[in-house]
Short mmCIF file of C-alpha atoms and ligand atoms in Angstrom, two decimals:
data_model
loop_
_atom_site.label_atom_id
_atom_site.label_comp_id
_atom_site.label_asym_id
_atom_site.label_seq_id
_atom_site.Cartn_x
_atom_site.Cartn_y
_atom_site.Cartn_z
CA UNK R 1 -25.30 -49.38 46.67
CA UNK R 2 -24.24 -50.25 49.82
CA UNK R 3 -25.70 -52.90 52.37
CA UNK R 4 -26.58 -51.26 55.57
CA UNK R 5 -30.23 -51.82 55.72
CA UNK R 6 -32.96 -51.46 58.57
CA UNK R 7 -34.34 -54.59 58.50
CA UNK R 8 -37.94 -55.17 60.99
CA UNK R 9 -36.91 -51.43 62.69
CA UNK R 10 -32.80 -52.82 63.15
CA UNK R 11 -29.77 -52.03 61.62
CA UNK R 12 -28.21 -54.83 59.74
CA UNK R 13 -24.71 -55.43 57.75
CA UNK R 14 -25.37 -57.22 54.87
CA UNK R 15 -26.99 -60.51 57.06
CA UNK R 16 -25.71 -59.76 60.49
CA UNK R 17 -27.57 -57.35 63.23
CA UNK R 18 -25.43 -54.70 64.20
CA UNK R 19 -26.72 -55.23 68.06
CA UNK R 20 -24.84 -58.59 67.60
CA UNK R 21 -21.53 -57.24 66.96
CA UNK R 22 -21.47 -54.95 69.48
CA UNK R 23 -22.21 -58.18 71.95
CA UNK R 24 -19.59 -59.52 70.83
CA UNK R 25 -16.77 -57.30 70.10
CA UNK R 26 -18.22 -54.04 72.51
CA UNK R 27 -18.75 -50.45 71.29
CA UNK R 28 -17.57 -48.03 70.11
CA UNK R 29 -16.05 -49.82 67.25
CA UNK R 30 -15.91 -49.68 63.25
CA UNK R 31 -17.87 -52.34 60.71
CA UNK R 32 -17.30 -52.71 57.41
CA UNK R 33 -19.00 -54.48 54.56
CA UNK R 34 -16.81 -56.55 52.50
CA UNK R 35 -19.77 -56.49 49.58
CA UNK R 36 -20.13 -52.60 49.79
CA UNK R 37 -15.91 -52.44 49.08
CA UNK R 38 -16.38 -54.85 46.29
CA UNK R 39 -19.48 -52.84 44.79
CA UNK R 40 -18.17 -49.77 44.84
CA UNK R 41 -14.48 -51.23 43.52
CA UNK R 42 -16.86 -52.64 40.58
CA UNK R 43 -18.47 -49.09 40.05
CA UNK R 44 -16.18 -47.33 39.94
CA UNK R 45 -13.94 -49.91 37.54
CA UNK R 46 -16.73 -49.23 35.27
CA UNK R 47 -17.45 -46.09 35.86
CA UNK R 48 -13.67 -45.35 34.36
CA UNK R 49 -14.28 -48.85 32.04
CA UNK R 50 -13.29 -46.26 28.70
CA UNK R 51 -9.87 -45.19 30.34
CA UNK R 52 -8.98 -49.03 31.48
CA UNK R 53 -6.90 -47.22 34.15
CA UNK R 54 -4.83 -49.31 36.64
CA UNK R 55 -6.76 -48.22 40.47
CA UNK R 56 -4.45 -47.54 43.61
CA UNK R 57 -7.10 -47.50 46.87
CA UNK R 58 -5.81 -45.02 48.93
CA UNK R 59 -4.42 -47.01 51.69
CA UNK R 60 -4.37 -43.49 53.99
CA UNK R 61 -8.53 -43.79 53.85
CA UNK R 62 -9.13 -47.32 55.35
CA UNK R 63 -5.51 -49.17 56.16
CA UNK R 64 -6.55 -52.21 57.43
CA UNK R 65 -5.12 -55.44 56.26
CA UNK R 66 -8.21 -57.32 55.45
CA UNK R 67 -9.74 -54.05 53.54
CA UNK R 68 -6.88 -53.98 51.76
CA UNK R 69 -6.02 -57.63 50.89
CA UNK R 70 -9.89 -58.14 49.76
CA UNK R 71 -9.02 -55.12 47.41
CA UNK R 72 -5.91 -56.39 46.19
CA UNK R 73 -7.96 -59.94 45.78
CA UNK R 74 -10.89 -57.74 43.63
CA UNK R 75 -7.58 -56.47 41.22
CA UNK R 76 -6.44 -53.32 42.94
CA UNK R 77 -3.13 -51.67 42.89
CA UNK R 78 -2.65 -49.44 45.99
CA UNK R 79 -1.67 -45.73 46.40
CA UNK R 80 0.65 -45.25 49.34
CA UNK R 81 2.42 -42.07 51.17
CA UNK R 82 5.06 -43.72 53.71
CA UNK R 83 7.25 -46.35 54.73
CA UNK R 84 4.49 -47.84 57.01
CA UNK R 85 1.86 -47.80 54.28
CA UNK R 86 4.38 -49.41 51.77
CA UNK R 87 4.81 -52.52 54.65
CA UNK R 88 1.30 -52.56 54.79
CA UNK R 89 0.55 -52.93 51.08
CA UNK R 90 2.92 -55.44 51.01
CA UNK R 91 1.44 -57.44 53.78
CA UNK R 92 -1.93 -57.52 52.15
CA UNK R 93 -0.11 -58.86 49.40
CA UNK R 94 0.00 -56.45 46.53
CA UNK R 95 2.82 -57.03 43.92
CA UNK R 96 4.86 -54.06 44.01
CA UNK R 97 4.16 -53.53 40.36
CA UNK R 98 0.45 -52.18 41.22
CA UNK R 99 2.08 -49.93 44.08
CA UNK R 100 2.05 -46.39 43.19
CA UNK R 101 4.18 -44.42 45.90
CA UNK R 102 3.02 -40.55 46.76
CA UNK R 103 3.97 -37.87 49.47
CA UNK R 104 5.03 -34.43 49.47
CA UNK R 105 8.50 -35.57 52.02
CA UNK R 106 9.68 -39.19 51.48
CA UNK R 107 12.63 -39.75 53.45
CA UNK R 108 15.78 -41.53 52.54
CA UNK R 109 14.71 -44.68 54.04
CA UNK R 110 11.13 -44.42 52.76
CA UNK R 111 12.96 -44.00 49.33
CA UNK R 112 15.48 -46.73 49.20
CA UNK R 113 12.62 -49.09 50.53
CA UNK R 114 10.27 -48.45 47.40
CA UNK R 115 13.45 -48.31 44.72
CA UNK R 116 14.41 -52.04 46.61
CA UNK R 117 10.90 -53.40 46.59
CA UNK R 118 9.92 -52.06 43.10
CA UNK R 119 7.30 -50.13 43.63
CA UNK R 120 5.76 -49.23 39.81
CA UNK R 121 5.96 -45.35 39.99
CA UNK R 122 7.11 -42.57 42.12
CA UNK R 123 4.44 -39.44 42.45
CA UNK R 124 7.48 -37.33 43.19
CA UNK R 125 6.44 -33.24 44.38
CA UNK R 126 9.74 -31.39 44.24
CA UNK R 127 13.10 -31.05 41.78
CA UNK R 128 14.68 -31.77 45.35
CA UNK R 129 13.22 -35.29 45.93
CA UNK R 130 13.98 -36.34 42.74
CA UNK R 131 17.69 -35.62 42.68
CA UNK R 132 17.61 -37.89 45.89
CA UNK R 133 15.46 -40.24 44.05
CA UNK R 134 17.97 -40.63 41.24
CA UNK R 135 20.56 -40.65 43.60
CA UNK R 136 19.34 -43.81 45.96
CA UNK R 137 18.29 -45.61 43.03
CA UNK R 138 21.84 -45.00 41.09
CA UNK R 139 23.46 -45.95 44.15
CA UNK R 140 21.39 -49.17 44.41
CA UNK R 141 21.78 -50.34 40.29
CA UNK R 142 17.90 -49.83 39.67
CA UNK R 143 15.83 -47.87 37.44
CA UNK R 144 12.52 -46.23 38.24
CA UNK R 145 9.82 -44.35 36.76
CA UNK R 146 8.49 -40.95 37.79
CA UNK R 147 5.05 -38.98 37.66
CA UNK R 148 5.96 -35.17 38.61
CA UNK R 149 3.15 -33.90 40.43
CA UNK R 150 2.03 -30.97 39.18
CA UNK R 151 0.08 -28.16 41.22
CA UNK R 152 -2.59 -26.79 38.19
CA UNK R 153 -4.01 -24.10 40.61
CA UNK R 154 -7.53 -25.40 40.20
CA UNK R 155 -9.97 -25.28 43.00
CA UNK R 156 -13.21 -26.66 44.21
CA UNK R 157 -15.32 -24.58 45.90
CA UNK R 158 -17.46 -27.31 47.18
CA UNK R 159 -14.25 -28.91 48.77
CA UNK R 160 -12.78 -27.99 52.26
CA UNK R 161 -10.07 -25.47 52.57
CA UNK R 162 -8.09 -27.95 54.65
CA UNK R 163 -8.42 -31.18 52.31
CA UNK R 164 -8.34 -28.67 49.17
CA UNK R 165 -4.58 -29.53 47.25
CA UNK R 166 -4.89 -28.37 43.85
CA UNK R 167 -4.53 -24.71 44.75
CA UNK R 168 -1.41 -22.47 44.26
CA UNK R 169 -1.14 -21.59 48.06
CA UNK R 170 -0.81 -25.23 48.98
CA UNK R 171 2.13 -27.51 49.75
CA UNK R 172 1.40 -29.80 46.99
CA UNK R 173 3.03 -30.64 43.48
CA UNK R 174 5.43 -28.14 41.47
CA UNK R 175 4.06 -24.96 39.55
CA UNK R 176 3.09 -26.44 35.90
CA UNK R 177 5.34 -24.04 34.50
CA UNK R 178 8.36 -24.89 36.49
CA UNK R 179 7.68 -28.65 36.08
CA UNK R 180 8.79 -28.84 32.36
CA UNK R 181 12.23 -28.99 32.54
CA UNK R 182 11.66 -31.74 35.23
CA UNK R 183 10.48 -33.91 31.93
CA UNK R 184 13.91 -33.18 30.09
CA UNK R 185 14.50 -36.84 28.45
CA UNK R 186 17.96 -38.52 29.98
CA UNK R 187 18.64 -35.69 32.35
CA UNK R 188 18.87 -38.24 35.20
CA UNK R 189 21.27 -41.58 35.45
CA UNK R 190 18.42 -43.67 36.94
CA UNK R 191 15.12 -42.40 37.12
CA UNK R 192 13.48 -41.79 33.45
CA UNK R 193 10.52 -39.18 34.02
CA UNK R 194 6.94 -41.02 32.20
CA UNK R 195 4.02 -39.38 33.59
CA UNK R 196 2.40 -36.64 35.34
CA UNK R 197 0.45 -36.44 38.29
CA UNK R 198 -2.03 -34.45 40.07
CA UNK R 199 -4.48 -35.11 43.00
CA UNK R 200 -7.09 -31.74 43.40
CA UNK R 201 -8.59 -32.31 46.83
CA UNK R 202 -10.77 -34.59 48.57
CA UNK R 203 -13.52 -34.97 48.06
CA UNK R 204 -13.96 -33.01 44.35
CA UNK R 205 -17.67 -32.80 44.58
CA UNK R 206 -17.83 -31.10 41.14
CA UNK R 207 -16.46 -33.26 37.78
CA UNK R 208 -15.69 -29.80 36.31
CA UNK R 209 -12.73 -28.83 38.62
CA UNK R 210 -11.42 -32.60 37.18
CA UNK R 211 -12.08 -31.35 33.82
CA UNK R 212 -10.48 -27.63 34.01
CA UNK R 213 -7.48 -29.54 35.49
CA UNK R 214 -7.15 -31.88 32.60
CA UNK R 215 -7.56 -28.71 30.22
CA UNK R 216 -4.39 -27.90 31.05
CA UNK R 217 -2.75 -31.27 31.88
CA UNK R 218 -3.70 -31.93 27.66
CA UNK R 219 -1.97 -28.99 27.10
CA UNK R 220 1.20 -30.07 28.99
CA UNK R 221 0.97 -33.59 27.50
CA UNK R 222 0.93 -31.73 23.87
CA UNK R 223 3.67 -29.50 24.35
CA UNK R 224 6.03 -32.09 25.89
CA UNK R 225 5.38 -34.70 23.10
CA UNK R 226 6.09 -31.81 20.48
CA UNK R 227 9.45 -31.90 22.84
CA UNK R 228 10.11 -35.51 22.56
CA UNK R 229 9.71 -36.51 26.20
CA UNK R 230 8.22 -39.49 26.03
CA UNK R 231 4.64 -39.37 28.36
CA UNK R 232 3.63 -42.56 29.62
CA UNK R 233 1.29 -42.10 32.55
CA UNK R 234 -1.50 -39.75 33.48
CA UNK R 235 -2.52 -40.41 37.03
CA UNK R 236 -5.40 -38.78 38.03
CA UNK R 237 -5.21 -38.80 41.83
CA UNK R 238 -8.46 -39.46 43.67
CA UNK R 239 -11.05 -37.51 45.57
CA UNK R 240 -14.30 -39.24 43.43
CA UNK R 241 -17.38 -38.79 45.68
CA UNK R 242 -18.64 -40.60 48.46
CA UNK R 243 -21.72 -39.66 50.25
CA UNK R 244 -22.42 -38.01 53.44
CA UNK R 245 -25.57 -36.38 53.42
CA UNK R 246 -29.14 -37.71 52.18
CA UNK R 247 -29.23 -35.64 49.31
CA UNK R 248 -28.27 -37.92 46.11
CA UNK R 249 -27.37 -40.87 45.23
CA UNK R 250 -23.12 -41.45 45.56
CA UNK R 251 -23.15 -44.25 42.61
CA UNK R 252 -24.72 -41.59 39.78
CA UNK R 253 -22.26 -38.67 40.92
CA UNK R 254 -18.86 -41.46 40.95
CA UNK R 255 -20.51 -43.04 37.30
CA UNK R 256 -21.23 -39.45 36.25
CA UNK R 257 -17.48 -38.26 37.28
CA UNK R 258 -15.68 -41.04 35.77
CA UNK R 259 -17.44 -40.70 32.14
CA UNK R 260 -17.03 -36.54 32.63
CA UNK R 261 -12.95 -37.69 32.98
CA UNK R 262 -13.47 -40.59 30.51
CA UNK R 263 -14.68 -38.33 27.98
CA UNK R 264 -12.36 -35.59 28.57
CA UNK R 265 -9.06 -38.06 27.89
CA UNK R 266 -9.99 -40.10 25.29
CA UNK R 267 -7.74 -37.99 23.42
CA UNK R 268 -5.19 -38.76 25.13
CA UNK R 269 -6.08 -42.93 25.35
CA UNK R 270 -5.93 -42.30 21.44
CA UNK R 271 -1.95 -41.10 21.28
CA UNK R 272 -1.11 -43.92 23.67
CA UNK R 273 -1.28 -42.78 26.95
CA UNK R 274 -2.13 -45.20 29.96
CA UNK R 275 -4.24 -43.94 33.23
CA UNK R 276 -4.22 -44.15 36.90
CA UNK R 277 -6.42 -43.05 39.30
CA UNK R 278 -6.47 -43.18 43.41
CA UNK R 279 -9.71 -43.54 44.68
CA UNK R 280 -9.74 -43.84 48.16
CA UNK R 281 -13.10 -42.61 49.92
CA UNK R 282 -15.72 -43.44 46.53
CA UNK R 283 -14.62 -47.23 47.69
CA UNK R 284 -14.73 -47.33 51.35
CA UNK R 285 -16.42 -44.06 53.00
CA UNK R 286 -19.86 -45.98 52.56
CA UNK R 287 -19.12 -49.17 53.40
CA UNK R 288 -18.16 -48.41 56.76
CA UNK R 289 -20.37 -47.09 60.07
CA UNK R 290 -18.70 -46.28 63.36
CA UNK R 291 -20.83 -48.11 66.08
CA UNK R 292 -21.25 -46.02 69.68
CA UNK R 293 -23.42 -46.22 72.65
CA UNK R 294 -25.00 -43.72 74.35
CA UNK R 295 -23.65 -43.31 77.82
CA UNK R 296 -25.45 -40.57 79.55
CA UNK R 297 -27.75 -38.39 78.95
CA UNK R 298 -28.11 -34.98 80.13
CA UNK R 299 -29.66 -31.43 79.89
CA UNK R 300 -27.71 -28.72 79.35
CA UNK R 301 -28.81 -25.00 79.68
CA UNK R 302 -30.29 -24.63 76.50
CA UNK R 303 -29.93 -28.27 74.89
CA UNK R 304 -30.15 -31.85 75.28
CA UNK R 305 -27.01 -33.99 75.05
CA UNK R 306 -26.24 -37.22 74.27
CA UNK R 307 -22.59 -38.69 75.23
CA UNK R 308 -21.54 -41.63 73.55
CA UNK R 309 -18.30 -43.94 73.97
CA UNK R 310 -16.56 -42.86 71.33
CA UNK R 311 -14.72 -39.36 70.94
CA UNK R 312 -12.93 -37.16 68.61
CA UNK R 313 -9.90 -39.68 68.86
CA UNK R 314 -11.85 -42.58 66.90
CA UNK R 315 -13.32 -40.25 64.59
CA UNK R 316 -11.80 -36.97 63.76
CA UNK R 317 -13.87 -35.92 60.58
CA UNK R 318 -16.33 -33.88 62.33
CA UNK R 319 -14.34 -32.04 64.69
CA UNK R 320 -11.28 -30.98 62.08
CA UNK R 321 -13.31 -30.28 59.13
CA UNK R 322 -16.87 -29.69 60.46
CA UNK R 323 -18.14 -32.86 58.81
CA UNK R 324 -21.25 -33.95 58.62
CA UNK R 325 -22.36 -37.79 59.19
CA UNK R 326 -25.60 -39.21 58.96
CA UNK R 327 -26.88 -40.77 62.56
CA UNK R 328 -29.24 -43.03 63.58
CA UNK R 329 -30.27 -45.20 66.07
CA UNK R 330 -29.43 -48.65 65.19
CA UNK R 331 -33.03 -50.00 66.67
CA UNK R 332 -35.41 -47.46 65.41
CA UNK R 333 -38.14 -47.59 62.96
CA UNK R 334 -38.47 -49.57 59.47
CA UNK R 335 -36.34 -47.36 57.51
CA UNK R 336 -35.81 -48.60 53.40
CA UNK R 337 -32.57 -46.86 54.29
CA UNK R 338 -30.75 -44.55 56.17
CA UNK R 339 -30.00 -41.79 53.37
CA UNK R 340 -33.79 -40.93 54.08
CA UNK R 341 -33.47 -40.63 58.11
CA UNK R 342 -32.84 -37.10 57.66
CA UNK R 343 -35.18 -36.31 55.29
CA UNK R 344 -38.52 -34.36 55.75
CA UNK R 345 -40.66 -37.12 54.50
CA UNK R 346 -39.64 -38.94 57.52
CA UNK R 347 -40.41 -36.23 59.90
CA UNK R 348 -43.49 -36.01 58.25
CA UNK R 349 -44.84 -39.72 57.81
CA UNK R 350 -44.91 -39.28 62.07
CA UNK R 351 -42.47 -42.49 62.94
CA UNK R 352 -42.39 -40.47 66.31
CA UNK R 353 -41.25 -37.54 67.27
CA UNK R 354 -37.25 -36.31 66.60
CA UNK R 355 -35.95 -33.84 69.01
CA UNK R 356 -32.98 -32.21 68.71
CA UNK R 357 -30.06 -33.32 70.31
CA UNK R 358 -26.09 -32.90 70.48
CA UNK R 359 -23.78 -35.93 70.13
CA UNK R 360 -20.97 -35.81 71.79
CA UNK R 361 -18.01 -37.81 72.51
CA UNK R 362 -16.61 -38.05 76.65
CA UNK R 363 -12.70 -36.26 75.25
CA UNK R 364 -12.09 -33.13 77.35
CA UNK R 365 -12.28 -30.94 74.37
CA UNK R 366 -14.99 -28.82 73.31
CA UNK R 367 -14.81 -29.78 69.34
CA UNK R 368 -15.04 -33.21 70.60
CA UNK R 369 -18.62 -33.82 69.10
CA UNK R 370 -19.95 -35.29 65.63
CA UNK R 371 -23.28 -33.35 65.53
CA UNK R 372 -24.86 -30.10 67.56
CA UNK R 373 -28.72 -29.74 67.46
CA UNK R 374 -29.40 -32.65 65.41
CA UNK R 375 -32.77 -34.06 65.17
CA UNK R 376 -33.06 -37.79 66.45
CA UNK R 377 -35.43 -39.93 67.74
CA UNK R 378 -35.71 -39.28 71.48
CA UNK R 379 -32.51 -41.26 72.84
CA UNK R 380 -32.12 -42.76 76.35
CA UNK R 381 -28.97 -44.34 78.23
CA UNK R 382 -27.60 -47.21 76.16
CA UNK R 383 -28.98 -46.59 73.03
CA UNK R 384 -26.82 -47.71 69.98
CA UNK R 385 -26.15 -45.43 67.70
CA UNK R 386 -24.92 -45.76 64.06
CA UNK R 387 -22.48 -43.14 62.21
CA UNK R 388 -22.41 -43.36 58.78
CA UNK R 389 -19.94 -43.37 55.90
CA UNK R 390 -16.99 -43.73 58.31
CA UNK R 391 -15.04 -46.09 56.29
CA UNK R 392 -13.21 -43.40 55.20
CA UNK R 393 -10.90 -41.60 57.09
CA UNK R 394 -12.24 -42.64 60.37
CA UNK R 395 -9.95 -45.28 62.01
CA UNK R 396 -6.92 -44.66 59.96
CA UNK R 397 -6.74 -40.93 61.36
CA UNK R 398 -8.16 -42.18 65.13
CA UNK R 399 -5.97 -42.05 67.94
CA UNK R 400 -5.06 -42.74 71.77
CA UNK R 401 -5.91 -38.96 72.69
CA UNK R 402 -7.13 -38.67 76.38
CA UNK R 403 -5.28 -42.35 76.47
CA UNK R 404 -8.37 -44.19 74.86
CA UNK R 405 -7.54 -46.88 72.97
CA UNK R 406 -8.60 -47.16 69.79
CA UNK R 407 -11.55 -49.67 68.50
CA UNK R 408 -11.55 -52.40 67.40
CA UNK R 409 -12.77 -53.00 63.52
CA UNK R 410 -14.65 -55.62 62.16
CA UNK R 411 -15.71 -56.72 58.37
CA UNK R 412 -18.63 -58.62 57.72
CA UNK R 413 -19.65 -61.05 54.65
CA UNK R 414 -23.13 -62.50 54.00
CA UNK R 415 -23.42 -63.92 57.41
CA UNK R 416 -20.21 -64.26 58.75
CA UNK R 417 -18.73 -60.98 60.73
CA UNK R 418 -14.99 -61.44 61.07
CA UNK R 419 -12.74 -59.29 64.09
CA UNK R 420 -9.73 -57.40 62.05
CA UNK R 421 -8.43 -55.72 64.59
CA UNK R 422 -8.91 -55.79 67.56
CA UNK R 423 -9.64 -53.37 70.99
CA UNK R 424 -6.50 -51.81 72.00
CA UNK R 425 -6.09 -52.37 76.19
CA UNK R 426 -4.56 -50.42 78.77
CA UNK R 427 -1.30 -52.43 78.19
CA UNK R 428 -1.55 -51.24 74.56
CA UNK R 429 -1.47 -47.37 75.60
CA UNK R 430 1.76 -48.10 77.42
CA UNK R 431 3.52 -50.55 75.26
CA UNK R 432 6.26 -47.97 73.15
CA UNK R 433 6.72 -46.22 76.95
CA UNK R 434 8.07 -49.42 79.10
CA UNK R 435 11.18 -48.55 78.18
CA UNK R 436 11.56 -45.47 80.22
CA UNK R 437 11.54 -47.36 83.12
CA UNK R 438 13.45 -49.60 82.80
CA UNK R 439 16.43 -49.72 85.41
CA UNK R 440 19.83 -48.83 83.24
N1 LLP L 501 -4.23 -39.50 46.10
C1 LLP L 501 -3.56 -38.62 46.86
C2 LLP L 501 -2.25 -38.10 46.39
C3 LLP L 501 -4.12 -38.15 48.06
O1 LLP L 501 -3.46 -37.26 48.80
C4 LLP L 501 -5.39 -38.65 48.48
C5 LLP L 501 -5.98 -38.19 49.73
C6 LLP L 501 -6.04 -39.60 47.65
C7 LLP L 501 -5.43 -40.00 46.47
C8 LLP L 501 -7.38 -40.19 48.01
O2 LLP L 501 -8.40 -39.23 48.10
P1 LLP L 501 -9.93 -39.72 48.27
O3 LLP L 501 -10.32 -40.47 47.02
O4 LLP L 501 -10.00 -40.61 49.45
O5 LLP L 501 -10.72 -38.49 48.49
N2 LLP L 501 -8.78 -36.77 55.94
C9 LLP L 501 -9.59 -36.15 54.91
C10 LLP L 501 -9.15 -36.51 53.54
C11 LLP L 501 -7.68 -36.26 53.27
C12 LLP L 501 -7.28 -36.83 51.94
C13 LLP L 501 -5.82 -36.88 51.79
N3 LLP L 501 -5.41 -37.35 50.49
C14 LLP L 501 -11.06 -36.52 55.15
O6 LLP L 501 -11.37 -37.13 56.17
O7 LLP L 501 -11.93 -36.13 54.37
#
């Protein structure tokens, strides 16, 4: 379902030749397709069509402006988790009413920001933040609604230990049990507590850790209405798959997760209740490659490796959580599409010969690489190499590290390839410093 496609042996975004971009706008650097974030919006809006639940893309996984404003311009609400993000949903020109504002530490200011602006609901994670909540919004004449996070203790095995939040041992939400006083109807002046909230990890490969959380989020939603606190909201956080690897295809594991959740809550739909969910990488992991040239080739003592332009600091995934990213050369063979680069049958069908090779990134680290030993088509200097599913999580978490600057990103429609954002310079790197030397 998305629209990277080999066409005649080179890689193309939706009608434009990846080559041509990098022409133009220089490698490394991120391209998105605008179709891809509108199909997989549409998916996954029907994939959850039974719950009619208002969607908040994660801003955190792709922040851009123009990724977000075509988002807000498909429907979206967004989910946000700071003061920057909030300006930024704003400024792609979501009404605060779709804003749904998250974050285990919001500060004062990020606080009395969201209570000015509106935002629809707070996600709030402790008894602590929502004593300041009621306080700011008191002290400002405004009433807002809450969704206490709760921590159910559910884990997925399949999801890593550093993006994995629905455990006990982790930072996130409040202990089910101690969140149901939290719910106590008028116990604050200006906040009225409507819904709950919980967000298990990213990505939740399996729909069943979503469905032993629910178990127990039913259970809650039963014993406070037998209470009289009046439930509004059930947000279900995000982590709905996205795919990596070549093995399946993402579209049947997001439409098969969303009717697993659909099912489980119509229950719930039936005594009234309304639904959110937070998708962030099911809508924008695929429809975005990270672009990088190969800049020298060497041999090492054991092992061939590749160095490419871009580094750790434009795309993080691989070195902090081991991930693993399809790549392939962006002028190689007459692919139907790059989920089946990897595969066997490709090996086997004799396109040429793969050898395996590490890619590496030119950061003076030694995690600084996005793939050891993989098996490629033999590269040379200058070769252009495409890294899939980096829409997600790949230039929102890049930085300046080793003083690079970060790329620049663009987003292309039918024909038409637009620049976003663009290359940061030298002057860039330094910008936030001048100040220091400045004569007093
Ligand atoms: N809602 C909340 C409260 C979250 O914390 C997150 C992600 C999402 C929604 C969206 O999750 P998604 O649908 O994108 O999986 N940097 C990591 C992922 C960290 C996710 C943080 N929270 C990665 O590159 O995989």
């Amino acid at each position: 379902m998305d629209h990277f496609n080999f066409i005649n042996g080179h890689l193309h975004v939706e009608q434009v030749d990846v080559s041509a971009i990098v022409e133009q706008h220089g490698s490394p650097v991120y391209l998105y397709s605008a179709q891809t974030l509108k199909n997989h919006y549409a998916v996954l809006q029907n994939a959850f069509s039974a719950l009619a639940p208002l969607i908040c893309f994660s801003v955190k996984s792709c922040s851009n402006l123009s990724v977000l404003k075509l988002l807000v311009d498909q429907g979206s609400g967004l989910d946000v988790v700071s003061g920057g993000e909030l300006y930024r949903a704003l400024m792609a020109g979501v009404t605060a009413d779709k804003i749904v504002f998250a974050g285990v530490g919001k500060s004062h200011e990020e606080i009395s920001y969201a209570v000015d602006v509106g935002v629809f609901l707070f996600n709030v994670e402790s008894e602590a933040e929502l004593l300041r909540l009621d306080a700011v919004a008191s002290a400002a004449g405004k009433r807002v609604k809450v969704a206490i996070r709760v921590n159910p203790d559910v884990v997925d095995a399949g999801t890593h230990e550093k993006t994995a939040t629905g455990g006990r041992q982790t930072k996130f939400g409040i202990p089910i049990e101690r969140a149901y006083e939290l719910f106590t109807p008028k116990r604050y002046a200006s906040v009225d507590v409507v819904g709950i909230h919980i967000h298990l990890g990213s990505p939740i490969p399996s729909a069943h850790t979503y469905l032993s959380a629910l178990d127990k989020i039913e259970e809650m939603v039963n014993r406070l209405q037998a209470a009289d606190c009046p439930i509004e909201f059930i947000n279900i956080g995000g982590g709905f798959p996205a795919q990596y690897s070549t093995e399946s295809n993402p579209v049947c594991s997001l439409t098969e997760t969303g009717s697993h959740i659909c099912g489980r809550l119509q229950e719930l739909k039936r005594l009234g209740l309304r639904f959110i969910i937070e998708p962030g990488r099911s809508i924008s992991a695929n429809a975005g490659v990270l672009l990088t040239t190969v800049e020298y080739i060497k041999q090492g003592w054991d092992r061939k490796i590749a160095i490419v332009d871009a580094g750790m600091n434009v795309l993080l995934r691989p070195t902090l959580y081991g991930a693993n990213h399809v790549i392939w050369p962006t002028r190689f063979g007459d692919f139907s599409g790059h989920w089946t680069a990897l595969s066997e049958s490709v090996r086997e069908a004799g396109a040429a010969p793969l050898e395996e090779v590490d890619i590496v990134g030119p950061i003076c680290e030694t995690g600084d690489h996005f793939a050891l030993g993989r098996p490629l088509p033999v590269l040379e200097d200058a070769s252009l190499l495409a890294i899939f599913s980096c829409g997600a999580y790949g230039m929102s978490m890049a930085s300046q590290y080793n003083s690079r600057g970060r790329p620049p990103e663009v987003l292309v429609e039918g024909a038409h390839a637009k620049l976003i954002r663009r290359r940061e310079t030298h002057d860039d790197l330094i910008a936030h410093e001048r100040c220091g030397l400045e004569n007093t």
